[in-house]
XYZ file of C-alpha atoms in Angstrom:
605
model
C -31.302 -0.488 -59.946
C -28.606 -0.780 -57.187
C -29.774 1.129 -53.861
C -26.497 3.444 -54.410
C -28.308 4.802 -57.497
C -31.461 4.944 -56.674
C -33.902 7.730 -57.889
C -34.708 10.476 -55.755
C -37.371 12.610 -57.572
C -39.713 12.690 -54.793
C -38.832 15.709 -52.268
C -41.616 18.254 -53.554
C -44.185 15.348 -53.460
C -43.319 14.219 -50.050
C -43.706 17.561 -49.102
C -46.903 18.058 -50.441
C -47.844 15.079 -49.016
C -47.037 15.832 -45.450
C -48.953 19.236 -46.007
C -51.926 17.325 -46.263
C -51.791 15.883 -43.116
C -52.356 12.407 -44.459
C -48.909 11.154 -43.261
C -49.175 8.186 -45.627
C -45.454 8.813 -46.551
C -44.531 6.938 -43.678
C -47.035 4.110 -44.154
C -45.030 1.267 -45.932
C -45.143 0.689 -49.130
C -47.155 -2.501 -50.981
C -45.848 -5.735 -50.832
C -44.128 -6.703 -53.917
C -46.705 -9.660 -54.437
C -49.143 -6.862 -55.180
C -50.893 -6.893 -52.507
C -53.314 -3.527 -51.931
C -51.912 -1.562 -49.250
C -54.355 -1.334 -46.323
C -55.362 2.454 -46.748
C -55.786 2.496 -50.380
C -59.263 1.637 -50.963
C -59.880 4.546 -48.181
C -57.371 7.086 -50.038
C -59.444 5.900 -53.187
C -63.093 6.579 -51.690
C -61.851 9.866 -49.995
C -59.265 11.193 -52.777
C -60.373 9.433 -55.999
C -58.528 6.719 -57.506
C -55.743 8.902 -59.410
C -55.028 10.883 -56.389
C -54.730 7.422 -54.429
C -52.192 6.197 -56.843
C -50.181 8.945 -56.604
C -49.967 8.223 -52.968
C -49.023 4.557 -53.224
C -46.389 5.555 -56.247
C -44.470 8.248 -53.333
C -44.732 5.436 -50.609
C -43.222 2.829 -52.679
C -40.404 5.558 -53.743
C -40.069 6.032 -50.027
C -39.408 2.318 -49.713
C -36.835 2.184 -52.689
C -34.694 4.685 -50.528
C -34.539 2.879 -47.872
C -37.593 4.067 -45.849
C -35.695 7.366 -44.903
C -37.738 10.301 -46.791
C -36.279 13.017 -48.579
C -38.514 15.371 -46.453
C -36.877 13.807 -43.003
C -33.416 14.845 -44.758
C -34.529 18.869 -45.152
C -36.264 18.902 -42.324
C -33.521 17.978 -40.188
C -31.064 19.939 -41.843
C -33.459 23.039 -41.689
C -33.893 22.162 -37.913
C -30.142 22.065 -37.457
C -29.229 25.310 -39.506
C -31.994 27.087 -36.862
C -30.493 25.653 -34.028
C -27.019 26.464 -35.118
C -27.592 30.452 -35.506
C -29.831 30.745 -32.368
C -26.672 29.426 -30.336
C -23.971 30.998 -32.003
C -25.771 34.663 -31.997
C -24.220 33.806 -28.590
C -20.657 33.957 -29.546
C -19.016 37.060 -30.833
C -16.572 35.930 -33.876
C -14.113 38.197 -32.210
C -13.609 36.384 -28.917
C -14.709 32.689 -29.960
C -14.827 32.544 -33.836
C -17.432 31.454 -35.727
C -18.490 28.528 -38.647
C -18.748 31.096 -41.716
C -19.609 28.519 -44.410
C -21.382 25.043 -45.187
C -21.377 23.870 -48.822
C -21.998 20.215 -50.011
C -19.110 17.836 -50.894
C -18.697 14.806 -53.424
C -17.611 12.445 -50.859
C -17.881 11.337 -46.942
C -14.133 12.206 -46.045
C -14.078 9.438 -43.961
C -9.829 10.247 -45.088
C -8.831 13.501 -45.407
C -5.444 14.898 -46.257
C -4.137 18.571 -46.193
C -1.751 18.454 -49.403
C 1.313 20.668 -49.824
C -0.380 22.217 -53.439
C -2.528 23.915 -51.107
C -5.562 21.254 -52.391
C -7.606 19.026 -49.719
C -7.883 15.113 -50.483
C -10.972 13.270 -49.452
C -11.428 9.919 -50.060
C -13.711 6.821 -48.620
C -15.840 4.557 -49.983
C -18.743 3.802 -52.650
C -21.813 3.454 -50.467
C -24.585 0.730 -50.656
C -26.876 2.463 -48.464
C -28.826 5.627 -48.531
C -30.436 5.380 -45.261
C -28.927 6.249 -42.395
C -30.426 4.247 -39.872
C -28.697 1.390 -41.794
C -24.296 0.752 -42.532
C -23.527 2.698 -45.796
C -20.255 1.392 -45.794
C -19.379 -1.904 -47.965
C -17.351 -3.328 -44.895
C -19.389 -6.838 -45.565
C -19.524 -6.411 -48.989
C -17.921 -8.666 -51.252
C -17.157 -7.867 -55.258
C -17.071 -4.854 -57.444
C -19.493 -3.028 -54.680
C -16.512 -2.743 -52.226
C -14.769 -0.018 -54.052
C -12.769 3.064 -53.058
C -13.349 6.840 -54.396
C -11.570 10.283 -53.841
C -11.620 13.785 -54.391
C -9.362 16.559 -54.568
C -11.268 20.229 -53.218
C -9.433 23.307 -54.594
C -10.264 25.979 -52.167
C -8.928 28.545 -54.546
C -12.234 27.542 -56.792
C -14.949 27.758 -54.524
C -17.271 25.563 -52.584
C -19.356 24.759 -55.546
C -19.493 21.020 -57.457
C -16.602 22.548 -60.220
C -14.266 23.234 -56.878
C -14.140 19.487 -56.773
C -12.277 16.526 -58.799
C -12.341 13.029 -58.866
C -9.100 11.102 -58.610
C -10.216 7.763 -58.882
C -8.062 4.709 -57.206
C -6.654 2.228 -59.096
C -8.603 -0.525 -60.317
C -7.343 -3.493 -58.803
C -8.072 -7.339 -57.926
C -8.419 -7.828 -54.565
C -8.148 -11.519 -52.944
C -11.884 -11.743 -52.067
C -12.656 -15.081 -54.551
C -14.750 -12.728 -56.977
C -11.774 -12.021 -59.357
C -13.461 -8.724 -60.375
C -11.790 -5.594 -60.440
C -12.948 -2.299 -58.771
C -11.172 1.155 -57.381
C -9.073 0.194 -54.744
C -11.153 -0.784 -51.506
C -8.502 1.597 -49.212
C -11.279 2.842 -46.854
C -10.441 2.261 -42.835
C -6.558 2.203 -44.156
C -3.863 3.908 -42.400
C -1.595 7.126 -44.067
C 0.978 9.493 -43.810
C 3.318 12.028 -45.838
C 6.377 10.833 -47.392
C 9.256 13.555 -47.671
C 8.171 14.429 -51.065
C 4.897 15.202 -50.538
C 3.073 12.440 -51.412
C 0.854 10.883 -49.249
C 1.258 7.015 -48.495
C -2.221 4.855 -47.914
C -1.703 1.403 -46.228
C -4.336 -1.048 -45.867
C -8.128 -1.022 -46.341
C -11.184 -3.796 -46.601
C -11.756 -6.816 -48.366
C -15.148 -7.020 -47.575
C -15.799 -10.078 -45.289
C -15.857 -10.939 -41.699
C -16.448 -7.656 -40.033
C -13.903 -5.954 -41.509
C -10.977 -8.144 -43.258
C -7.822 -6.258 -43.470
C -6.139 -5.485 -47.347
C -2.343 -5.752 -48.162
C -2.897 -2.446 -50.613
C 0.013 -0.228 -50.553
C -1.188 3.377 -52.357
C 0.709 6.478 -52.866
C -0.899 9.668 -54.110
C 1.058 12.311 -55.720
C -0.330 15.380 -55.422
C 2.123 16.948 -58.020
C 0.520 15.158 -60.941
C -3.244 14.383 -58.669
C -2.513 10.721 -59.416
C -2.226 6.959 -57.548
C 0.630 4.629 -57.948
C 0.501 1.189 -56.801
C 2.782 -0.685 -54.433
C 3.891 -4.177 -53.868
C 1.746 -5.648 -51.215
C 2.518 -5.425 -47.779
C 3.609 -8.276 -45.638
C -0.075 -8.850 -43.637
C -3.321 -7.108 -44.570
C -4.075 -4.488 -42.340
C -7.931 -2.854 -41.531
C -7.228 -0.146 -39.349
C -3.851 0.326 -39.206
C -1.818 3.870 -38.016
C 1.082 5.086 -40.231
C 4.076 7.693 -39.056
C 6.668 9.485 -40.732
C 10.154 8.237 -38.697
C 12.965 10.891 -38.767
C 14.299 9.252 -41.634
C 11.602 10.116 -44.063
C 10.524 6.395 -44.049
C 6.760 5.585 -42.860
C 6.173 2.796 -39.878
C 2.960 1.213 -40.183
C 1.464 -0.881 -37.191
C -1.632 -2.761 -35.975
C -4.737 -3.401 -37.846
C -6.836 -6.454 -38.201
C -5.503 -9.066 -40.665
C -7.017 -10.540 -43.741
C -8.743 -13.270 -41.675
C -11.047 -10.662 -40.214
C -11.995 -8.679 -37.544
C -10.176 -9.611 -33.847
C -7.420 -10.398 -35.835
C -4.956 -7.484 -35.409
C -1.410 -7.973 -36.105
C 1.696 -7.264 -34.350
C 4.185 -6.821 -37.259
C 5.792 -3.640 -38.058
C 6.658 -2.802 -41.369
C 8.274 -0.083 -43.057
C 7.868 1.806 -46.479
C 9.877 2.140 -48.727
C 12.327 -0.869 -47.638
C 15.533 -0.133 -46.648
C 16.221 -1.483 -50.305
C 14.792 1.368 -51.656
C 15.720 5.093 -51.665
C 13.380 7.431 -49.463
C 11.208 9.929 -51.889
C 12.531 13.097 -51.406
C 11.992 14.564 -54.754
C 8.445 15.523 -56.633
C 9.432 13.819 -59.633
C 9.968 10.600 -57.690
C 6.862 8.396 -56.997
C 7.020 4.959 -55.186
C 5.733 2.736 -57.869
C 6.494 -1.103 -56.909
C 8.261 -0.478 -54.066
C 8.474 -2.892 -51.224
C 7.643 -2.626 -47.666
C 10.333 -4.832 -45.204
C 9.186 -5.919 -41.766
C 11.586 -4.414 -38.257
C 12.918 -6.823 -35.843
C 10.664 -5.380 -33.157
C 6.802 -6.501 -33.000
C 4.089 -3.976 -31.884
C 1.526 -6.169 -29.860
C -1.141 -3.483 -29.280
C -4.235 -6.468 -29.888
C -7.450 -6.398 -31.240
C -8.545 -3.672 -28.740
C -5.892 -1.152 -29.674
C -6.344 -0.753 -33.438
C -5.586 2.604 -34.893
C -3.007 3.330 -31.956
C -1.976 7.095 -31.893
C 1.571 7.278 -33.031
C 4.093 10.487 -32.785
C 7.706 10.906 -33.582
C 8.795 12.853 -30.396
C 11.980 15.246 -30.315
C 14.399 11.621 -29.007
C 13.846 10.181 -32.585
C 11.484 7.728 -31.125
C 8.399 6.726 -32.347
C 5.563 6.788 -29.586
C 2.484 4.140 -29.881
C 0.000 5.074 -27.438
C -2.688 2.292 -27.874
C -6.461 2.368 -26.771
C -5.749 0.223 -23.997
C -4.528 1.382 -20.865
C -1.782 -0.579 -20.879
C -0.439 -0.811 -24.194
C 1.985 2.122 -24.462
C 5.397 1.898 -25.853
C 8.291 3.908 -27.618
C 9.872 2.423 -30.677
C 13.109 2.893 -31.524
C 12.934 2.894 -35.561
C 16.885 2.519 -36.316
C 17.850 0.098 -33.384
C 14.682 -1.573 -33.979
C 13.748 -1.682 -30.174
C 10.627 -1.313 -28.174
C 10.259 0.347 -24.702
C 7.638 -0.434 -22.153
C 6.069 3.001 -20.946
C 4.074 3.561 -17.854
C -0.023 2.716 -18.197
C -2.037 5.538 -18.990
C -3.289 6.023 -15.094
C -7.081 6.490 -16.190
C -7.414 2.525 -16.515
C -9.772 3.064 -19.208
C -10.061 1.795 -22.833
C -10.369 4.971 -24.797
C -11.708 4.739 -28.546
C -12.218 6.475 -31.172
C -10.383 9.741 -28.884
C -7.804 12.125 -30.109
C -4.048 13.126 -29.603
C -1.721 15.873 -30.222
C 1.736 16.444 -29.725
C 2.167 19.467 -27.552
C 3.968 22.176 -29.352
C 7.489 22.832 -27.105
C 8.737 26.209 -28.908
C 11.881 26.217 -31.139
C 12.332 22.451 -30.728
C 10.179 19.503 -31.868
C 7.378 17.882 -29.349
C 8.568 16.248 -26.144
C 5.029 15.649 -24.949
C 1.659 14.033 -25.948
C -1.676 15.246 -25.110
C -4.597 12.096 -24.621
C -7.901 13.418 -24.692
C -11.777 12.100 -25.888
C -12.243 8.657 -26.242
C -14.764 7.894 -23.345
C -17.954 9.562 -22.978
C -17.955 9.928 -18.768
C -14.362 10.618 -18.722
C -13.516 14.685 -19.675
C -10.254 14.290 -18.353
C -6.788 14.939 -20.264
C -3.339 13.196 -19.711
C 0.021 14.065 -20.616
C 2.518 11.743 -21.667
C 5.948 13.767 -20.787
C 9.618 12.781 -19.582
C 8.456 9.241 -19.474
C 5.342 9.381 -16.913
C 1.879 10.825 -17.083
C 0.202 13.658 -15.814
C -3.341 14.825 -15.390
C -4.252 17.916 -17.342
C -7.229 20.352 -16.978
C -10.391 18.568 -18.223
C -13.033 19.943 -21.198
C -16.399 20.615 -20.330
C -17.522 16.781 -21.046
C -16.518 13.125 -22.528
C -16.857 12.772 -26.043
C -15.772 10.271 -28.191
C -14.882 10.675 -31.978
C -13.355 13.966 -31.436
C -11.103 15.615 -33.639
C -8.031 17.863 -31.892
C -5.955 20.175 -34.031
C -3.399 22.182 -33.084
C -3.862 25.369 -34.539
C -0.917 28.288 -35.631
C -1.116 30.178 -32.561
C -0.232 26.969 -30.488
C -3.952 26.470 -29.097
C -6.002 23.394 -29.231
C -9.271 23.424 -30.947
C -11.844 20.303 -30.518
C -14.315 19.677 -33.730
C -16.808 16.928 -33.654
C -17.708 14.254 -31.122
C -20.276 11.659 -30.109
C -21.933 9.368 -27.343
C -20.468 6.515 -29.194
C -19.349 4.501 -32.298
C -22.684 4.587 -33.660
C -24.406 6.119 -30.832
C -25.278 10.154 -31.042
C -26.792 9.645 -27.751
C -30.434 8.691 -28.663
C -29.774 4.940 -29.483
C -27.768 2.975 -32.179
C -27.975 4.521 -35.876
C -30.380 6.712 -34.443
C -29.461 10.100 -36.474
C -30.638 12.379 -34.032
C -27.892 13.590 -31.514
C -27.421 15.077 -28.448
C -26.583 18.324 -29.739
C -24.168 19.270 -27.162
C -21.538 17.652 -29.425
C -21.617 20.082 -31.825
C -20.099 22.299 -29.637
C -16.322 22.838 -30.348
C -13.860 23.752 -27.317
C -10.579 25.564 -27.432
C -7.698 25.168 -25.335
C -5.212 28.301 -24.184
C -1.520 28.629 -23.322
C -2.275 27.672 -19.596
C -4.308 24.380 -20.775
C -7.554 25.736 -19.732
C -10.371 24.844 -22.087
C -13.600 26.778 -22.920
C -16.750 25.883 -25.025
C -17.189 27.693 -28.291
C -19.827 27.758 -31.052
C -21.433 24.995 -32.449
C -21.276 23.428 -35.904
C -24.149 22.870 -38.433
C -24.014 19.041 -38.330
C -23.063 16.580 -35.364
C -20.506 14.612 -36.612
C -19.196 11.317 -34.734
C -17.648 8.131 -36.623
C -15.890 8.620 -39.673
C -15.660 12.582 -38.837
C -12.548 14.637 -39.692
C -11.151 18.117 -40.042
C -7.520 20.064 -41.012
C -6.407 23.501 -41.004
C -6.067 25.218 -44.107
C -3.007 27.320 -45.373
C -5.282 30.215 -44.401
C -5.858 29.401 -41.026
C -9.226 28.223 -41.223
C -10.538 24.695 -40.254
C -11.932 22.245 -42.774
C -14.840 20.120 -40.827
C -16.292 17.316 -42.789
C -16.719 13.662 -42.199
C -19.562 11.295 -40.559
C -21.136 9.722 -43.636
C -24.617 8.550 -41.268
C -24.922 12.258 -40.429
C -24.423 13.517 -44.094
C -26.780 11.153 -45.473
C -29.314 12.010 -42.704
C -29.008 15.940 -43.724
C -28.531 15.822 -47.237
C -30.804 18.116 -49.371
C -30.553 16.398 -52.356
C -29.658 12.730 -52.210
C -30.407 11.692 -56.029
C -27.188 14.309 -57.076
C -23.637 13.007 -56.703
C -23.056 15.718 -53.723
C -23.838 13.621 -50.708
C -21.167 14.685 -48.157
C -20.649 18.018 -46.810
C -17.860 20.657 -45.579
C -18.183 23.191 -42.797
C -15.417 26.295 -42.410
C -14.824 27.384 -38.711
C -12.817 30.940 -38.761
C -10.516 30.755 -35.340
C -11.033 34.254 -33.186
C -7.549 34.846 -34.934
C -9.320 35.599 -37.942
C -11.269 38.017 -36.533
C -8.392 40.471 -34.732
C -8.066 42.752 -37.274
C -5.372 42.906 -40.319
C -2.712 39.992 -40.759
C 0.893 40.063 -41.388
C 1.762 38.896 -44.877
C 4.300 36.471 -46.334
C 5.270 37.248 -49.697
C 7.955 34.938 -50.375
C 9.387 31.668 -49.249
C 12.804 29.750 -50.655
C 11.560 27.302 -53.674
C 13.750 24.898 -52.788
C 14.353 22.662 -49.724
C 15.601 24.076 -46.628
C 18.637 22.295 -44.363
C 17.835 21.671 -41.100
C 19.880 24.220 -38.603
C 20.691 26.283 -41.575
C 19.214 29.902 -42.072
C 16.769 30.869 -44.508
C 15.272 34.052 -45.955
C 11.524 35.089 -46.240
C 9.979 38.228 -47.423
C 7.002 40.278 -46.118
C 5.323 43.661 -46.773
C 4.291 43.856 -43.261
C 7.578 43.723 -41.243
C 6.480 45.950 -38.481
C 3.866 43.432 -38.028
C 5.762 39.955 -37.596
C 6.476 38.747 -34.156
C 6.545 35.294 -34.805
C 7.438 32.701 -37.225
C 5.861 29.223 -37.337
C 5.787 25.878 -38.982
C 2.615 23.440 -39.006
C 2.502 20.512 -40.449
C -0.185 19.936 -42.990
C -2.410 16.893 -41.700
C -3.745 13.921 -42.273
C -6.478 11.824 -40.168
C -9.044 9.184 -39.873
C -10.807 7.832 -37.194
C -10.016 10.539 -34.780
C -6.312 9.543 -35.264
C -3.625 11.952 -36.789
C -0.182 11.275 -36.648
C 1.618 13.958 -38.705
C 0.368 17.135 -36.615
C 3.376 19.375 -35.135
C 4.063 22.678 -34.229
C 7.520 24.409 -33.973
C 8.425 28.116 -33.550
C 11.148 29.589 -35.970
C 13.788 32.076 -34.542
C 14.066 35.006 -36.313
C 17.543 35.956 -36.052
C 17.915 38.914 -38.439
C 15.683 41.854 -39.867
C 16.426 43.716 -42.808
C 13.779 46.025 -44.464
C 11.221 43.295 -45.767
C 13.154 40.515 -45.254
C 13.711 38.045 -42.338
C 16.200 35.519 -41.471
C 14.799 32.523 -40.154
C 16.327 29.654 -38.179
C 15.404 26.242 -39.384
C 14.813 23.369 -36.679
C 17.916 21.693 -35.543
C 17.330 18.272 -36.872
C 14.665 15.870 -38.433
C 14.189 14.324 -34.959
C 12.475 18.002 -34.270
C 10.744 17.770 -37.383
C 10.665 14.765 -39.546
C 11.664 15.555 -42.954
C 9.212 16.753 -45.695
C 6.355 19.810 -46.129
C 5.223 22.595 -43.751
C 3.255 25.547 -43.582
C 4.954 28.271 -43.108
C 3.081 31.321 -41.015
C 3.875 34.653 -39.930
C 1.834 35.587 -36.579
C 1.643 39.093 -35.088
C 1.567 39.965 -31.369
C -1.874 38.920 -30.706
C -1.238 35.592 -32.559
C -3.079 36.491 -35.902
C -1.365 34.301 -38.180
C -0.586 35.384 -41.871
C -1.934 33.047 -45.154
C 0.997 30.051 -44.887
C 3.191 29.165 -47.648
C 4.665 25.676 -47.989
C 8.008 25.229 -47.331
C 10.324 21.986 -47.496
C 12.661 20.447 -44.860
C 15.450 18.286 -46.228
């Protein structure tokens, strides 16, 4: 039986065994040549042959689980639950928010997308290991075990298994020499939204050389909940980044090629190619669409995979690499690249987050870089072509996810000491618990520590803002495996729900109706609300898609309220596609305290 399908019916037996204080469950199982365990004779003499034989079976089952017992998983989750409850008793929800729910998920969610249907797409890989002290991803696995998987979570159906739907990626033959079909191995790809709400996913894993890039080009259609395959990219990409340009086309940069880790490509590709239409309509699902190659290159280098990409209000795409000197602005129309000043910290920042800062009624013109170095808590703002040091967070962390919230504040969740190092050594699931604590940034740029999440989540951790203003927190397959209460079922991931403080300030405003069709830039449109006296602001917040601490789709804009009449508000759309690239946005109404309504999706065209 393969390691990913190991039986796990020994939790009760291991618990009983631990209670006897014999500690035999931790002793290695007998060798495959039939040699006896050195303690078996003593056990037989003390406990009897039958009881000793049961202990031998338990040891063998523990070894079949990769040497990591179910008892350890249960006790770890229990410890984290208790410590979370104790720590959060000091934080009042009205001032700090609260972690309100924790439930199992069928996927590790190394990749995530908040879809315009209100559902969340979670996707990653089929595991090849259940032991969290080993690598569970098939990075160096050739053949059918190197496969992707994907699920939809529907918040409207609750938090049980029935709220999840499997949406398996297309079965493909990838050029790994095995000539065997498997669900597309798209983990460690890059992704961004097309204007019609569909998600473009580019790159993936060929299963060799420490991460060899696939040429995969896929689209997930949230309206039909199905995948489409497009023509291969020009070059394979493992760890690329993708951003939506003002014309609605996706720019794809960086990533290690099909030759393997350390062979980063400088080729910039565009999807769809200029020879094909931009998909604005829900009915236009790109199939067999090609990419084309821009005249400009993006030489981020092998140490700048997964660069942060942002489209700012000047219409340029800003590429902010991990290396301090690799900072550029790309003009997607002229197909040129402009040098930006080196980031002043002079550090290589790996797996930190970045956010385009809100700028009122216009699109963002600055970006905040933060995280990615465990020794540097400072944050750095790129604005007007120069860098400024901003207020620091409480401590440095890598693997953090920082989100724009409807009230324009920032929320940091997740984080770790290093890539696979949680503060106690590589592949040691015992974490330095400070990385569980969230931080929030107010309008003055000041940071404040808040409640702690259940699991420490580092590498491959993710989060998104939901339409009801809550925050979904998930990811980090090692921590999920280390804290899975039932490893033999199909729910080996987990999700936490954070309620920001604004959800504890009283009744929300209501948003009752929005236009069903596309809204033109700089046009006026009407919405209805049954609480017009509560409404002080209207805000667009882009739904996001993220992986590896990179989230290229974040955006926050205020909308002018140009007229009020009864329960109807007339709002002014953003001035241009430079301010807000075409696509779907969550529209929130906020009261004077920043309490948001539940959002409805609108489409900018």
